[in-house]
Coordinates of C-alpha atoms in Angstrom, one line a residue:
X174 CA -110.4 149.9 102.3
X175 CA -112.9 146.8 101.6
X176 CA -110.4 144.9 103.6
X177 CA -110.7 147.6 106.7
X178 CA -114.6 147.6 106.2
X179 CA -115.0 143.7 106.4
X180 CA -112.6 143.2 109.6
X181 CA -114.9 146.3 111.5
X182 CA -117.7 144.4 110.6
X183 CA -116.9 141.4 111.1
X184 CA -115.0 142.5 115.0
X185 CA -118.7 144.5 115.3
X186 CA -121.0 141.0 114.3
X187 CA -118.3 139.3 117.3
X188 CA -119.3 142.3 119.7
X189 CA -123.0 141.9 119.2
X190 CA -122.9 138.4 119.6
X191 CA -120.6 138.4 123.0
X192 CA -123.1 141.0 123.6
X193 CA -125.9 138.8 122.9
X194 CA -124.6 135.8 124.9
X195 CA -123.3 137.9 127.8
X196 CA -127.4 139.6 127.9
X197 CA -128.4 135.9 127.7
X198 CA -126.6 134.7 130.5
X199 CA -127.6 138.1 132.7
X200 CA -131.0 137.1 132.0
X201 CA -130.5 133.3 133.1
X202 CA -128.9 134.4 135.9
X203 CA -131.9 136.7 136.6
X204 CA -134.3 134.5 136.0
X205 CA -133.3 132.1 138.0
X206 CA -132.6 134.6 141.2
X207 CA -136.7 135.3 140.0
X208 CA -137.6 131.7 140.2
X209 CA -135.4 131.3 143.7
X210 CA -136.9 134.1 144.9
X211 CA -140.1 133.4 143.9
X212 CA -139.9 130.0 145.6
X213 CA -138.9 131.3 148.6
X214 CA -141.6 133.3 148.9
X215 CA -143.9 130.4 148.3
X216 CA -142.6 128.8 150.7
X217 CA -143.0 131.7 153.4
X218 CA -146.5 132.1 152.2
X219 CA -146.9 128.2 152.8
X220 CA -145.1 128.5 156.3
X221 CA -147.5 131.7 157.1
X222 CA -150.5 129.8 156.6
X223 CA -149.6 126.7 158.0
X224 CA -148.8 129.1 161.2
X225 CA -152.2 131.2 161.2
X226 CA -153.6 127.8 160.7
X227 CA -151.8 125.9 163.3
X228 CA -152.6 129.1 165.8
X229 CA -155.8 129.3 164.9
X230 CA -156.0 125.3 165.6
X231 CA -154.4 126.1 168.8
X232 CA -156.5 129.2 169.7
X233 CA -159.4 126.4 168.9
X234 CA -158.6 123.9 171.6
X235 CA -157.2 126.4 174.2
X236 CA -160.7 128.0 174.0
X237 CA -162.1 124.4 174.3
X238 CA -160.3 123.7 177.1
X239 CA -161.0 126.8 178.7
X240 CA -164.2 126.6 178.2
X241 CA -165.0 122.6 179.0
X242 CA -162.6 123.0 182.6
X243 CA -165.2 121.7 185.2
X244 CA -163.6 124.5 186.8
X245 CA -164.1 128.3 187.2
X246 CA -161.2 129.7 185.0
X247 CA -161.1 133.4 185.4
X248 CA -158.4 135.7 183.4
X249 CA -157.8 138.6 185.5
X250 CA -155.7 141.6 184.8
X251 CA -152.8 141.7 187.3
X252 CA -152.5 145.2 188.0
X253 CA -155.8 146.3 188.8
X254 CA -158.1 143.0 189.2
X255 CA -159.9 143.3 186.6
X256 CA -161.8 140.1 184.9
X257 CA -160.9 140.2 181.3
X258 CA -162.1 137.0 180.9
X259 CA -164.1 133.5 181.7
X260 CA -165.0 129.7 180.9
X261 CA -168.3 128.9 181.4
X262 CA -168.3 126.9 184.7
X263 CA -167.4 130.2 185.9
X264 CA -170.8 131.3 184.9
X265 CA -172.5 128.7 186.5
X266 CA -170.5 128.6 190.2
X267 CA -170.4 132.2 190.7
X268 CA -174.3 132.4 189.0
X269 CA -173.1 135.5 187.1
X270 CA -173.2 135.8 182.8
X271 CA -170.2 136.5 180.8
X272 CA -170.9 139.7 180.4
X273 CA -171.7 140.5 184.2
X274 CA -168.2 139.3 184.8
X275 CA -166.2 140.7 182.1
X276 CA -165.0 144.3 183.5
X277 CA -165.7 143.6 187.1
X278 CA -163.1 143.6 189.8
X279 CA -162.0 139.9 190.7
X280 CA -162.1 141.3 194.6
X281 CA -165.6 140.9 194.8
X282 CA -166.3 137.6 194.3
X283 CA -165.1 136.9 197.6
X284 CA -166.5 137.8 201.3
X285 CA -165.1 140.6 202.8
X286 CA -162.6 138.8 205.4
X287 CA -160.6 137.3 202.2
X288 CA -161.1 139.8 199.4
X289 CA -157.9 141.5 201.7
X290 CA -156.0 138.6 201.5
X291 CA -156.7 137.6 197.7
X292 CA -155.7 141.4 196.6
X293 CA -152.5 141.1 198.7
X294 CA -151.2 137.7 197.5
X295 CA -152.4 138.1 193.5
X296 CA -150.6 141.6 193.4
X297 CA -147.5 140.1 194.7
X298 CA -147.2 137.6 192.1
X299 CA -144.3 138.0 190.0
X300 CA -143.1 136.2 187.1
X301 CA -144.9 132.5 185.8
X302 CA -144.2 130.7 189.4
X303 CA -147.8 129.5 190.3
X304 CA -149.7 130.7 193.7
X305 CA -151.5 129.0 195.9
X306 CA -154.9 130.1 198.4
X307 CA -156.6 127.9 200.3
X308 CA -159.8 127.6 201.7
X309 CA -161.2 130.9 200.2
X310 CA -164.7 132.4 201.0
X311 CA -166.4 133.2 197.6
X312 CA -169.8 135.0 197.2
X313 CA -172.3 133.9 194.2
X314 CA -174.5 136.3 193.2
X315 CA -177.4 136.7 195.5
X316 CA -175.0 136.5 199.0
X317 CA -174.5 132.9 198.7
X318 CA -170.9 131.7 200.5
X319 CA -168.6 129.1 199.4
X320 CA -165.3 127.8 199.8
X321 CA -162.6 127.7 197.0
X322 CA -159.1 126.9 196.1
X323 CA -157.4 129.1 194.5
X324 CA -154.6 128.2 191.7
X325 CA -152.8 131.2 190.1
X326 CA -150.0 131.7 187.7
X327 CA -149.2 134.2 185.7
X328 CA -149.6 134.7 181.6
X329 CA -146.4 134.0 179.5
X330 CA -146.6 136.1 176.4
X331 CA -143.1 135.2 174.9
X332 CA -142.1 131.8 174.6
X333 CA -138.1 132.6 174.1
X334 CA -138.1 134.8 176.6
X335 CA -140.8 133.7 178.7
X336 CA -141.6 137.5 179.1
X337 CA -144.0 137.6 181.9
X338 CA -147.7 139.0 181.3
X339 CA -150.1 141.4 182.3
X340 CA -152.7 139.1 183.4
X341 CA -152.9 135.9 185.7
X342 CA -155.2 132.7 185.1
X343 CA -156.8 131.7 188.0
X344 CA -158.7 128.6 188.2
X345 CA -161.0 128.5 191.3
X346 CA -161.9 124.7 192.7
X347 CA -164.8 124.4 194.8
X348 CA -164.3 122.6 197.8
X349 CA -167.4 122.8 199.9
X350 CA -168.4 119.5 199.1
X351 CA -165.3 118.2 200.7
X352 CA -164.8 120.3 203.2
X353 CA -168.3 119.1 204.5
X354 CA -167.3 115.5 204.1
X355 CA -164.0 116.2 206.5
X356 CA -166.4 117.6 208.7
X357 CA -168.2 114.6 209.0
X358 CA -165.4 112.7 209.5
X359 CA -163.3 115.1 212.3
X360 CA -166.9 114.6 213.7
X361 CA -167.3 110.7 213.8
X362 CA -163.5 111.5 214.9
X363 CA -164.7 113.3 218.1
X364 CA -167.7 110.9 218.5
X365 CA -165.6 107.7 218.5
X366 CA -163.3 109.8 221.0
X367 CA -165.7 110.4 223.7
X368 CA -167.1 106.9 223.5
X369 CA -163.9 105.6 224.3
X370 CA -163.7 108.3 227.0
X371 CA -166.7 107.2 228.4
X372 CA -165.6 105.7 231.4
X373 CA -163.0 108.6 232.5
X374 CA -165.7 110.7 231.6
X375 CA -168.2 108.9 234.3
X376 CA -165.4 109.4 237.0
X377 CA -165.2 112.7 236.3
X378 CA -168.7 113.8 237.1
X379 CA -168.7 110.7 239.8
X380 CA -166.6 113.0 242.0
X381 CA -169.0 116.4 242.5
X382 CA -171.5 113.6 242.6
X383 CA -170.5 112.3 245.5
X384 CA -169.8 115.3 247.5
X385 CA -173.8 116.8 246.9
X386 CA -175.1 113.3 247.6
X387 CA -172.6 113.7 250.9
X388 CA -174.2 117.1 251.7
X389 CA -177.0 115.8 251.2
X390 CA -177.0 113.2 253.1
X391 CA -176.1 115.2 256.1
X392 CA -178.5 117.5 255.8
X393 CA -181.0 114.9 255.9
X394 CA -179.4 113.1 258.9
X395 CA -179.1 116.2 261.3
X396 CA -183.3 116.9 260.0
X397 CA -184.2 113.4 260.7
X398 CA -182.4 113.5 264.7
X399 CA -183.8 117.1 264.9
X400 CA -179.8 118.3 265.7
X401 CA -179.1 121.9 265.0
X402 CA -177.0 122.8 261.5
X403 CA -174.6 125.8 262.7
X404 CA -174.1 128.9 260.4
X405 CA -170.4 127.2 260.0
X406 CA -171.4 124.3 258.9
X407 CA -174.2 125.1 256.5
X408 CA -172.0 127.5 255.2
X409 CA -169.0 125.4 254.0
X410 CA -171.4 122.1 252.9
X411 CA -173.5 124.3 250.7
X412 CA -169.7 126.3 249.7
X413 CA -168.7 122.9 248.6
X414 CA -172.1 121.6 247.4
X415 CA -171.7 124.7 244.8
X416 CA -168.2 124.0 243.7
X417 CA -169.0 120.8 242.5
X418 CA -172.1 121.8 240.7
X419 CA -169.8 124.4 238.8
X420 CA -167.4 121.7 238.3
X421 CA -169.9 119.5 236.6
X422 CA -171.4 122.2 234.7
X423 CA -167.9 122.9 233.5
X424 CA -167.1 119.7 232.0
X425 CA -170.5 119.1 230.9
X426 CA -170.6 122.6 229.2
X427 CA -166.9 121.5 227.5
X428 CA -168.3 118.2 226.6
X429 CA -170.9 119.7 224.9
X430 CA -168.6 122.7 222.9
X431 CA -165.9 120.1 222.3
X432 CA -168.9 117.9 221.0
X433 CA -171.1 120.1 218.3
X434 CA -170.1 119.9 214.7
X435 CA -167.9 123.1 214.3
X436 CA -167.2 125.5 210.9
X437 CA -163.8 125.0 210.1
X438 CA -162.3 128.9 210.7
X439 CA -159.0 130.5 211.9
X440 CA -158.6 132.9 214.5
X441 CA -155.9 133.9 217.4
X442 CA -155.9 131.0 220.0
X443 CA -153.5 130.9 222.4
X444 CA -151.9 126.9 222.1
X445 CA -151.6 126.7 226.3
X446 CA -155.2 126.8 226.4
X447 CA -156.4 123.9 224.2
X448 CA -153.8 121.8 226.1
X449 CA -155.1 122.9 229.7
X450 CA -159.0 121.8 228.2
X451 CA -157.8 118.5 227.3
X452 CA -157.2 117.5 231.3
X453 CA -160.6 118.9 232.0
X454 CA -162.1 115.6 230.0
X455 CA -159.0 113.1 230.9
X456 CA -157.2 114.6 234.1
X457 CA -158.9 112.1 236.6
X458 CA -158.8 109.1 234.1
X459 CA -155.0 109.5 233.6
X460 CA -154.7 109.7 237.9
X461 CA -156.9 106.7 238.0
X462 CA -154.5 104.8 235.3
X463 CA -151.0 106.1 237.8
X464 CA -150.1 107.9 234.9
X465 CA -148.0 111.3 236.4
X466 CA -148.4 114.3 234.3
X467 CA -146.1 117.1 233.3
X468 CA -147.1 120.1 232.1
X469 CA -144.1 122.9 231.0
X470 CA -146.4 125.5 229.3
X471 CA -144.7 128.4 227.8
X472 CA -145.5 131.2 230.2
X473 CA -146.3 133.8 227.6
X474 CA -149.2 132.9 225.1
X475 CA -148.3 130.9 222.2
X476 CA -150.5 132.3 219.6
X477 CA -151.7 130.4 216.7
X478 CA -154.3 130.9 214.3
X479 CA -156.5 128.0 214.2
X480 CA -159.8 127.1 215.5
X481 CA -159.4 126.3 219.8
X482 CA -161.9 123.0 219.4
X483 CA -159.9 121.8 216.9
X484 CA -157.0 121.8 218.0
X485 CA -158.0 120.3 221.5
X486 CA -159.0 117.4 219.2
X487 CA -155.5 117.3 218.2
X488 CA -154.0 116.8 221.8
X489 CA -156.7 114.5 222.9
X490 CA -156.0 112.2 220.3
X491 CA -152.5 112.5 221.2
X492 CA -152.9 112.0 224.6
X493 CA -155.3 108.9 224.5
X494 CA -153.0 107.3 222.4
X495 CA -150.3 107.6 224.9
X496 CA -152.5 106.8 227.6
X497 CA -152.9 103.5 226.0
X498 CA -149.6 102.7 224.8
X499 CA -148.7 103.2 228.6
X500 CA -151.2 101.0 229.5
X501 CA -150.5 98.2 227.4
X502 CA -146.6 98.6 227.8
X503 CA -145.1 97.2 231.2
X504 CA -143.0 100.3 231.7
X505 CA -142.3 100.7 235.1
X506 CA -142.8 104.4 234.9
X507 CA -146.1 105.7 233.3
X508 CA -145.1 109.5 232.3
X509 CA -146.9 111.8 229.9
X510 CA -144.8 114.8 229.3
X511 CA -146.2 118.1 226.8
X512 CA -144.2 120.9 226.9
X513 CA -144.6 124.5 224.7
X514 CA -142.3 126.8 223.6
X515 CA -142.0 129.8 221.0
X516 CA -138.8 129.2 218.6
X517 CA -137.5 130.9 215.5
X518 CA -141.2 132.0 214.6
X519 CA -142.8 129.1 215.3
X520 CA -145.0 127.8 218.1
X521 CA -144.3 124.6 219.0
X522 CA -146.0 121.6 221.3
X523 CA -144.1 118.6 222.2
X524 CA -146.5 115.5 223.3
X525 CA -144.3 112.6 224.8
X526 CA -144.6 109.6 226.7
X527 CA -143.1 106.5 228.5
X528 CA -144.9 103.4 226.4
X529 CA -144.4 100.9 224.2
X530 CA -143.2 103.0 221.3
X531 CA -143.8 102.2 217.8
X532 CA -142.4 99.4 215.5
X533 CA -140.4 101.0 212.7
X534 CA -142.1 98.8 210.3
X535 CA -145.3 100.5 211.1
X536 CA -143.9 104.4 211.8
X537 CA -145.0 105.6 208.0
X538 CA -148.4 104.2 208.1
X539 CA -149.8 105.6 211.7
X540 CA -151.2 108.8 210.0
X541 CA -153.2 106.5 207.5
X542 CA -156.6 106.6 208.0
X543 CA -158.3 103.7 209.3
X544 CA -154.7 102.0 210.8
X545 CA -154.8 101.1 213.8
X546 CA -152.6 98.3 216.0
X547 CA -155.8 98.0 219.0
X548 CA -158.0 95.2 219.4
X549 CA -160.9 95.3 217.3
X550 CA -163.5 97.4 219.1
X551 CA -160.5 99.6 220.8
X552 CA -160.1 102.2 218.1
X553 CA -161.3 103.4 215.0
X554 CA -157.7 104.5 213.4
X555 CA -159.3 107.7 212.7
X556 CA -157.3 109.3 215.5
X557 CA -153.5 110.2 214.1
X558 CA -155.2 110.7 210.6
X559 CA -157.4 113.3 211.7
X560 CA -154.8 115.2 213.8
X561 CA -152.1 115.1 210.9
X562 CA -154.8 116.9 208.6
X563 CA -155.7 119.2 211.2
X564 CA -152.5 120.3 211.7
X565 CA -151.8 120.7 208.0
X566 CA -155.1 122.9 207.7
X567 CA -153.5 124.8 210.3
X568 CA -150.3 125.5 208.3
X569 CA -148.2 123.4 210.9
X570 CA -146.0 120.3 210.6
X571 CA -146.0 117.5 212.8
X572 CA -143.0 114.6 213.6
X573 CA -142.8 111.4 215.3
X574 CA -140.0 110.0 217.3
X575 CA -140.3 106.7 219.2
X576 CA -138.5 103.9 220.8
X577 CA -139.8 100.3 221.0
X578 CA -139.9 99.6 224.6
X579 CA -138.7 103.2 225.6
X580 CA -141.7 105.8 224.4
X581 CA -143.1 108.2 221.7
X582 CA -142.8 111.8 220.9
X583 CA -144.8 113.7 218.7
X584 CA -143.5 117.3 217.9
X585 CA -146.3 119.7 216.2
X586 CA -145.4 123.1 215.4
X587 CA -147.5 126.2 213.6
X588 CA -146.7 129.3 212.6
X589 CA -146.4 131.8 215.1
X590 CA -149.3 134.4 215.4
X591 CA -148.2 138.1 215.6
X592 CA -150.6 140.9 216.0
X593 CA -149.7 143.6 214.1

């Protein structure tokens, strides 16, 4: 019986002990899951704050640089326009404080002729590709009108799925300042153009000149020998004596629009027509130079929208420059070709002529400003320059063919103008 009583206890003192060892390896084994765990979430509350610091830092300079753009920066709800927010050159170009801005519709900043087309284009923006507007009419507050660029793309909330937004950011560049000082240049342009036109120009008005100084003349005679002036012949000398006053008021009158310093703006212009007004200012010059003329004008109007003074600028520069290379060439044949046609949605005006051609070493730098292969006092090298901006302000593209010895051709084409 002791025997029994001291194996029990001593298989009892084993069991508390395995007992004891197996609770203290449970609680290392706890303990350290605690201490892992524990350290894990150390290290998450480390990550979190580096995060809310690091987006915080971030929020920081994204507000700085939103704020410090020299440019208007406008965040504008995509759906209905609405300006949800704004730096603070904003403030300053439109004239308006934050808190005139915030809640207002984006469509009126801008005069009534492009608040249509902003709406149009901003609403059909889809996903983070960026938009571009050009030459926008903005209003400040108190009426004032300016001309913007306008630079859109859309808000990217999600960065793996680059889920697009609900707002757009628009930054608006002013560019008056410029637009003023292409002005000034399209006008020396057109200044430096009739000067060298001065001459044709002369023999233009020489003509309906010399028929009044003819009647004239006559009139005088048949006074001075007392002879009798029939009905007939008073009729048709003063007939003709008319004509060429209208003719010299015509090309006086087109000197003078073609002259003035225009506002760039687009409207319907049929391209036929700028084409034809060119020959009013160079038809006799080109006769008096032998060079033959052929005109294959579209029948129908080729619409465009652009500005009619313009674009004559762009043919005349055109043309003068052919009219010289087929002066200076010694081409047997002295031919200036344009042509227009409608194709595939485009409107499209083909200058060519019979001169000298271009060197190809020289083809990529004619639409450079200032280059020019005439004799010093024979061109200003604004010509080609101006003409390849014009047509780019007008949506259009223009090409250059030529063959040393052989001729040029320059084709230009624009959109094609539908009315709806």
């Amino acid at each position: 019986s002791v025997s029994r009583e001291i194996a029990e206890r001593k298989r009892a003192e084993e069991a508390l002990q395995q007992a004891h060892h197996d609770l203290e390896i449970r609680v290392k084994q706890r303990t350290m899951e605690l201490t892992e765990a524990n350290e894990r979430l150390l290290h998450e509350i480390e990550e979190r704050k580096r995060a809310e610091y690091n987006l915080k830092t971030s929020e920081e300079k994204y507000r700085l640089l939103f704020n410090h753009d020299p440019n208007p920066l406008l965040v504008v709800d995509a759906e209905t326009g609405e300006i949800m927010d704004v730096n603070n050159a904003a403030t300053v170009t439109f004239g308006y404080g934050k808190n005139e801005l915030a809640g207002t519709s984006f469509w009126e900043l801008f005069a009534a002729e492009d608040a249509a087309r902003v709406r149009k284009e901003l609403t059909a923006v889809t996903g983070a590709e960026p938009l571009f507007l050009s030459r926008v009419w903005a209003v400040k507050k108190g009426g004032g009108r300016f001309t913007v660029d306008l630079h859109v793309r859309g808000a990217v909330t999600g960065v793996e799925d680059a889920a697009f937004g609900e707002s757009l950011i628009i930054r608006a560049v002013d560019i008056t300042e410029r637009l003023e000082q292409e002005a000034n240049l399209i006008q020396a342009g057109k200044m430096a153009t009739l000067g060298e036109m001065a001459t044709g120009i002369a023999h233009e008005l020489n003509q309906p000149l010399n028929v009044i100084q003819v009647g004239a003349d006559f009139f005088s005679k048949m006074v001075k020998r007392g002879q009798q002036i029939s009905e007939e012949q008073l009729v048709k000398t003063c007939r003709n004596m008319r004509q060429q006053v209208d003719r010299a008021s015509r090309i006086i009158n087109h000197l003078r629009e073609f002259g003035r310093k225009s506002d760039f703006d687009y409207y319907p212009v049929d391209l036929n027509e700028p084409i034809r007004d060119v020959f009013t200012i160079l038809g006799r010059q080109l006769r008096l130079h032998k060079i033959a003329v052929e005109l294959d004008l579209w029948k129908e109007p080729v619409m465009v929208l652009a500005d009619r003074n313009r674009l004559e600028q762009i043919f005349l520069n055109l043309v003068t420059n052919a009219r010289d290379a087929m002066e200076t060439g010694e081409t047997t044949e002295k031919r200036l070709t344009i042509t227009t046609r409608l194709e595939d949605g485009k409107a499209i005006a083909v200058v060519s002529d019979t001169g000298t051609g271009i060197p190809a070493d020289i083809r990529e730098k004619i639409f450079q400003p200032f280059f020019t292969t005439k004799e010093v006092g024979k061109g200003t090298g604004l010509g080609l320059s101006i003409s390849y901006n014009l047509v780019k302000d007008f949506k259009g593209e223009i090409d250059m063919r030529s063959t040393e010895g052989r001729g040029t051709m320059f084709t230009i084409s624009f959109p094609e103008y539908r009315r709806h």
